[in-house]
Amino acid sequence: MDKSKFIILSVEAVPEVYVKVLEAKELLKNGTYDGVTDAVKAVGISRSTYYKYCDHVFPLAEGAMGKRITISLLLSHESGVLSQFLQTIAEKNCNVMTISQDAPINGIANASITFDISEIQCTFDELIETLRSSKGVKKMNIVAIE
């Protein structure tokens, strides 16, 4: 079997805790609650459970099968790091849609990038591993897949 790191499952096939993490994320996203503590209390899970799974469970947008991805990054404040990261995205035939970057603090810059992966020229897993291992990437999280 292919050792893919990403799969799509029906909510009926996963433990209820994953669904509750998704519910808590939605409550935070739509502004029902401002903080994680209140959101997890509302859905009936602990904060530790939420943080354990929040970066690993994502809803699939209605009618979409992974055409766009949004990632958040912590990048070293070195010349060419962001440029090379964007070049890697382009080399995989993905199209950058938005970029937001904060001013570096203590040598680390926070960035958020949304890009189209509908014409990707590798597997999704290969793309993510390549981006995570790019020079200057300190941390990378998938925020959303639509």
PDB file of C-alpha atoms in Angstrom:
ATOM      1  CA  MET A   1       0.000   0.000   0.000  1.00  0.00           C
ATOM      2  CA  ASP A   2       1.153   3.527  -0.786  1.00  0.00           C
ATOM      3  CA  LYS A   3       2.289   5.241   2.407  1.00  0.00           C
ATOM      4  CA  SER A   4       0.403   8.461   1.766  1.00  0.00           C
ATOM      5  CA  LYS A   5       0.198  10.774   4.743  1.00  0.00           C
ATOM      6  CA  PHE A   6      -3.203  12.172   3.766  1.00  0.00           C
ATOM      7  CA  ILE A   7      -6.483  10.357   3.312  1.00  0.00           C
ATOM      8  CA  ILE A   8     -10.136  11.322   3.003  1.00  0.00           C
ATOM      9  CA  LEU A   9     -12.591   9.605   5.325  1.00  0.00           C
ATOM     10  CA  SER A  10     -16.302   9.931   5.939  1.00  0.00           C
ATOM     11  CA  VAL A  11     -17.192  11.332   9.375  1.00  0.00           C
ATOM     12  CA  GLU A  12     -19.018   8.049  10.027  1.00  0.00           C
ATOM     13  CA  ALA A  13     -15.693   6.187   9.827  1.00  0.00           C
ATOM     14  CA  VAL A  14     -13.632   8.273  12.265  1.00  0.00           C
ATOM     15  CA  PRO A  15     -13.659   8.582  16.048  1.00  0.00           C
ATOM     16  CA  GLU A  16     -16.047  11.230  17.343  1.00  0.00           C
ATOM     17  CA  VAL A  17     -13.148  13.231  18.773  1.00  0.00           C
ATOM     18  CA  TYR A  18     -12.028  14.209  15.244  1.00  0.00           C
ATOM     19  CA  VAL A  19     -15.486  15.519  14.428  1.00  0.00           C
ATOM     20  CA  LYS A  20     -15.515  17.510  17.674  1.00  0.00           C
ATOM     21  CA  VAL A  21     -12.129  19.038  16.823  1.00  0.00           C
ATOM     22  CA  LEU A  22     -13.584  20.122  13.466  1.00  0.00           C
ATOM     23  CA  GLU A  23     -16.624  21.570  15.240  1.00  0.00           C
ATOM     24  CA  ALA A  24     -14.390  23.527  17.626  1.00  0.00           C
ATOM     25  CA  LYS A  25     -12.305  24.835  14.719  1.00  0.00           C
ATOM     26  CA  GLU A  26     -15.492  25.982  12.970  1.00  0.00           C
ATOM     27  CA  LEU A  27     -16.738  27.757  16.118  1.00  0.00           C
ATOM     28  CA  LEU A  28     -13.430  29.626  16.317  1.00  0.00           C
ATOM     29  CA  LYS A  29     -13.368  30.379  12.598  1.00  0.00           C
ATOM     30  CA  ASN A  30     -16.891  31.811  12.456  1.00  0.00           C
ATOM     31  CA  GLY A  31     -16.387  33.894  15.596  1.00  0.00           C
ATOM     32  CA  THR A  32     -18.876  32.100  17.831  1.00  0.00           C
ATOM     33  CA  TYR A  33     -16.091  31.847  20.410  1.00  0.00           C
ATOM     34  CA  ASP A  34     -12.948  33.943  20.693  1.00  0.00           C
ATOM     35  CA  GLY A  35     -10.839  31.391  22.514  1.00  0.00           C
ATOM     36  CA  VAL A  36     -10.047  27.708  22.365  1.00  0.00           C
ATOM     37  CA  THR A  37     -11.122  27.144  25.976  1.00  0.00           C
ATOM     38  CA  ASP A  38     -14.725  28.169  25.307  1.00  0.00           C
ATOM     39  CA  ALA A  39     -14.931  26.405  21.936  1.00  0.00           C
ATOM     40  CA  VAL A  40     -13.708  23.057  23.273  1.00  0.00           C
ATOM     41  CA  LYS A  41     -16.006  23.305  26.281  1.00  0.00           C
ATOM     42  CA  ALA A  42     -18.952  23.853  23.916  1.00  0.00           C
ATOM     43  CA  VAL A  43     -18.193  20.691  21.911  1.00  0.00           C
ATOM     44  CA  GLY A  44     -17.164  18.580  24.891  1.00  0.00           C
ATOM     45  CA  ILE A  45     -13.441  17.915  24.429  1.00  0.00           C
ATOM     46  CA  SER A  46     -10.348  18.947  26.353  1.00  0.00           C
ATOM     47  CA  ARG A  47      -7.897  21.621  25.244  1.00  0.00           C
ATOM     48  CA  SER A  48      -5.137  19.001  25.052  1.00  0.00           C
ATOM     49  CA  THR A  49      -7.263  16.860  22.731  1.00  0.00           C
ATOM     50  CA  TYR A  50      -7.959  19.886  20.549  1.00  0.00           C
ATOM     51  CA  TYR A  51      -4.275  20.816  20.293  1.00  0.00           C
ATOM     52  CA  LYS A  52      -3.283  17.204  19.670  1.00  0.00           C
ATOM     53  CA  TYR A  53      -5.436  16.990  16.530  1.00  0.00           C
ATOM     54  CA  CYS A  54      -6.141  20.553  15.337  1.00  0.00           C
ATOM     55  CA  ASP A  55      -3.227  20.607  12.864  1.00  0.00           C
ATOM     56  CA  HIS A  56      -4.104  17.164  11.497  1.00  0.00           C
ATOM     57  CA  VAL A  57      -7.880  17.226  10.883  1.00  0.00           C
ATOM     58  CA  PHE A  58      -9.449  19.330   8.125  1.00  0.00           C
ATOM     59  CA  PRO A  59     -12.929  19.560   6.628  1.00  0.00           C
ATOM     60  CA  LEU A  60     -13.295  18.921   2.928  1.00  0.00           C
ATOM     61  CA  ALA A  61     -14.995  21.856   1.211  1.00  0.00           C
ATOM     62  CA  GLU A  62     -18.335  20.971  -0.373  1.00  0.00           C
ATOM     63  CA  GLY A  63     -17.857  19.959  -4.009  1.00  0.00           C
ATOM     64  CA  ALA A  64     -14.084  20.377  -3.902  1.00  0.00           C
ATOM     65  CA  MET A  65     -11.311  17.851  -3.896  1.00  0.00           C
ATOM     66  CA  GLY A  66      -8.278  19.809  -2.839  1.00  0.00           C
ATOM     67  CA  LYS A  67      -7.914  22.596  -5.359  1.00  0.00           C
ATOM     68  CA  ARG A  68      -6.475  25.179  -2.954  1.00  0.00           C
ATOM     69  CA  ILE A  69      -4.291  24.976   0.094  1.00  0.00           C
ATOM     70  CA  THR A  70      -3.453  27.600   2.702  1.00  0.00           C
ATOM     71  CA  ILE A  71      -0.317  27.168   4.780  1.00  0.00           C
ATOM     72  CA  SER A  72       1.238  29.157   7.590  1.00  0.00           C
ATOM     73  CA  LEU A  73       4.996  29.385   7.884  1.00  0.00           C
ATOM     74  CA  LEU A  74       7.745  30.477  10.195  1.00  0.00           C
ATOM     75  CA  LEU A  75      10.711  31.429   8.021  1.00  0.00           C
ATOM     76  CA  SER A  76      14.284  32.384   8.830  1.00  0.00           C
ATOM     77  CA  HIS A  77      14.980  36.026   8.073  1.00  0.00           C
ATOM     78  CA  GLU A  78      17.605  35.294   5.430  1.00  0.00           C
ATOM     79  CA  SER A  79      17.934  36.665   1.939  1.00  0.00           C
ATOM     80  CA  GLY A  80      16.060  34.602  -0.650  1.00  0.00           C
ATOM     81  CA  VAL A  81      14.218  32.220   1.701  1.00  0.00           C
ATOM     82  CA  LEU A  82      10.702  33.301   0.707  1.00  0.00           C
ATOM     83  CA  SER A  83      11.719  33.680  -2.935  1.00  0.00           C
ATOM     84  CA  GLN A  84      13.091  30.130  -3.055  1.00  0.00           C
ATOM     85  CA  PHE A  85       9.993  28.797  -1.291  1.00  0.00           C
ATOM     86  CA  LEU A  86       7.763  30.446  -3.912  1.00  0.00           C
ATOM     87  CA  GLN A  87      10.003  29.094  -6.681  1.00  0.00           C
ATOM     88  CA  THR A  88       9.511  25.575  -5.305  1.00  0.00           C
ATOM     89  CA  ILE A  89       5.736  26.051  -5.429  1.00  0.00           C
ATOM     90  CA  ALA A  90       5.993  27.230  -9.046  1.00  0.00           C
ATOM     91  CA  GLU A  91       8.251  24.299 -10.011  1.00  0.00           C
ATOM     92  CA  LYS A  92       5.507  21.906  -8.873  1.00  0.00           C
ATOM     93  CA  ASN A  93       3.092  23.710 -11.235  1.00  0.00           C
ATOM     94  CA  CYS A  94       1.110  25.294  -8.419  1.00  0.00           C
ATOM     95  CA  ASN A  95      -0.181  28.851  -8.665  1.00  0.00           C
ATOM     96  CA  VAL A  96       0.215  31.283  -5.753  1.00  0.00           C
ATOM     97  CA  MET A  97      -3.022  33.153  -5.059  1.00  0.00           C
ATOM     98  CA  THR A  98      -2.203  35.197  -1.932  1.00  0.00           C
ATOM     99  CA  ILE A  99       0.812  35.884   0.260  1.00  0.00           C
ATOM    100  CA  SER A 100       0.868  37.638   3.603  1.00  0.00           C
ATOM    101  CA  GLN A 101       4.136  38.177   5.453  1.00  0.00           C
ATOM    102  CA  ASP A 102       4.787  39.918   8.760  1.00  0.00           C
ATOM    103  CA  ALA A 103       7.940  41.828   9.607  1.00  0.00           C
ATOM    104  CA  PRO A 104      10.615  39.538  11.073  1.00  0.00           C
ATOM    105  CA  ILE A 105      10.931  39.410  14.856  1.00  0.00           C
ATOM    106  CA  ASN A 106      14.055  37.879  16.383  1.00  0.00           C
ATOM    107  CA  GLY A 107      15.144  36.601  12.969  1.00  0.00           C
ATOM    108  CA  ILE A 108      11.870  34.773  12.219  1.00  0.00           C
ATOM    109  CA  ALA A 109       9.122  35.926   9.834  1.00  0.00           C
ATOM    110  CA  ASN A 110       5.542  34.682   9.883  1.00  0.00           C
ATOM    111  CA  ALA A 111       3.954  34.131   6.464  1.00  0.00           C
ATOM    112  CA  SER A 112       0.703  32.756   5.096  1.00  0.00           C
ATOM    113  CA  ILE A 113       0.371  31.526   1.518  1.00  0.00           C
ATOM    114  CA  THR A 114      -2.667  30.275  -0.394  1.00  0.00           C
ATOM    115  CA  PHE A 115      -2.043  28.512  -3.670  1.00  0.00           C
ATOM    116  CA  ASP A 116      -3.878  26.484  -6.299  1.00  0.00           C
ATOM    117  CA  ILE A 117      -2.848  22.819  -6.464  1.00  0.00           C
ATOM    118  CA  SER A 118      -5.250  21.681  -9.185  1.00  0.00           C
ATOM    119  CA  GLU A 119      -2.414  21.312 -11.732  1.00  0.00           C
ATOM    120  CA  ILE A 120       0.163  19.881  -9.319  1.00  0.00           C
ATOM    121  CA  GLN A 121       2.919  17.814 -10.978  1.00  0.00           C
ATOM    122  CA  CYS A 122       3.715  15.545  -8.028  1.00  0.00           C
ATOM    123  CA  THR A 123       1.807  13.878  -5.227  1.00  0.00           C
ATOM    124  CA  PHE A 124       0.364  16.053  -2.485  1.00  0.00           C
ATOM    125  CA  ASP A 125       2.610  14.302   0.042  1.00  0.00           C
ATOM    126  CA  GLU A 126       5.712  15.038  -2.044  1.00  0.00           C
ATOM    127  CA  LEU A 127       4.740  18.698  -2.295  1.00  0.00           C
ATOM    128  CA  ILE A 128       4.242  19.045   1.463  1.00  0.00           C
ATOM    129  CA  GLU A 129       7.491  17.234   2.306  1.00  0.00           C
ATOM    130  CA  THR A 130       9.437  19.312  -0.235  1.00  0.00           C
ATOM    131  CA  LEU A 131       8.028  22.559   1.139  1.00  0.00           C
ATOM    132  CA  ARG A 132       8.595  21.555   4.782  1.00  0.00           C
ATOM    133  CA  SER A 133      12.225  20.691   4.050  1.00  0.00           C
ATOM    134  CA  SER A 134      12.909  23.914   2.111  1.00  0.00           C
ATOM    135  CA  LYS A 135      15.838  26.029   3.265  1.00  0.00           C
ATOM    136  CA  GLY A 136      14.853  28.443   6.015  1.00  0.00           C
ATOM    137  CA  VAL A 137      11.490  26.866   6.857  1.00  0.00           C
ATOM    138  CA  LYS A 138      11.360  26.584  10.638  1.00  0.00           C
ATOM    139  CA  LYS A 139       7.737  25.455  10.847  1.00  0.00           C
ATOM    140  CA  MET A 140       4.937  24.861   8.353  1.00  0.00           C
ATOM    141  CA  ASN A 141       1.289  24.072   9.095  1.00  0.00           C
ATOM    142  CA  ILE A 142      -1.579  23.351   6.762  1.00  0.00           C
ATOM    143  CA  VAL A 143      -4.335  25.810   7.674  1.00  0.00           C
ATOM    144  CA  ALA A 144      -6.955  24.742   5.138  1.00  0.00           C
ATOM    145  CA  ILE A 145      -7.504  22.591   2.081  1.00  0.00           C
ATOM    146  CA  GLU A 146     -10.421  23.527  -0.157  1.00  0.00           C
TER     147      GLU A 146
END
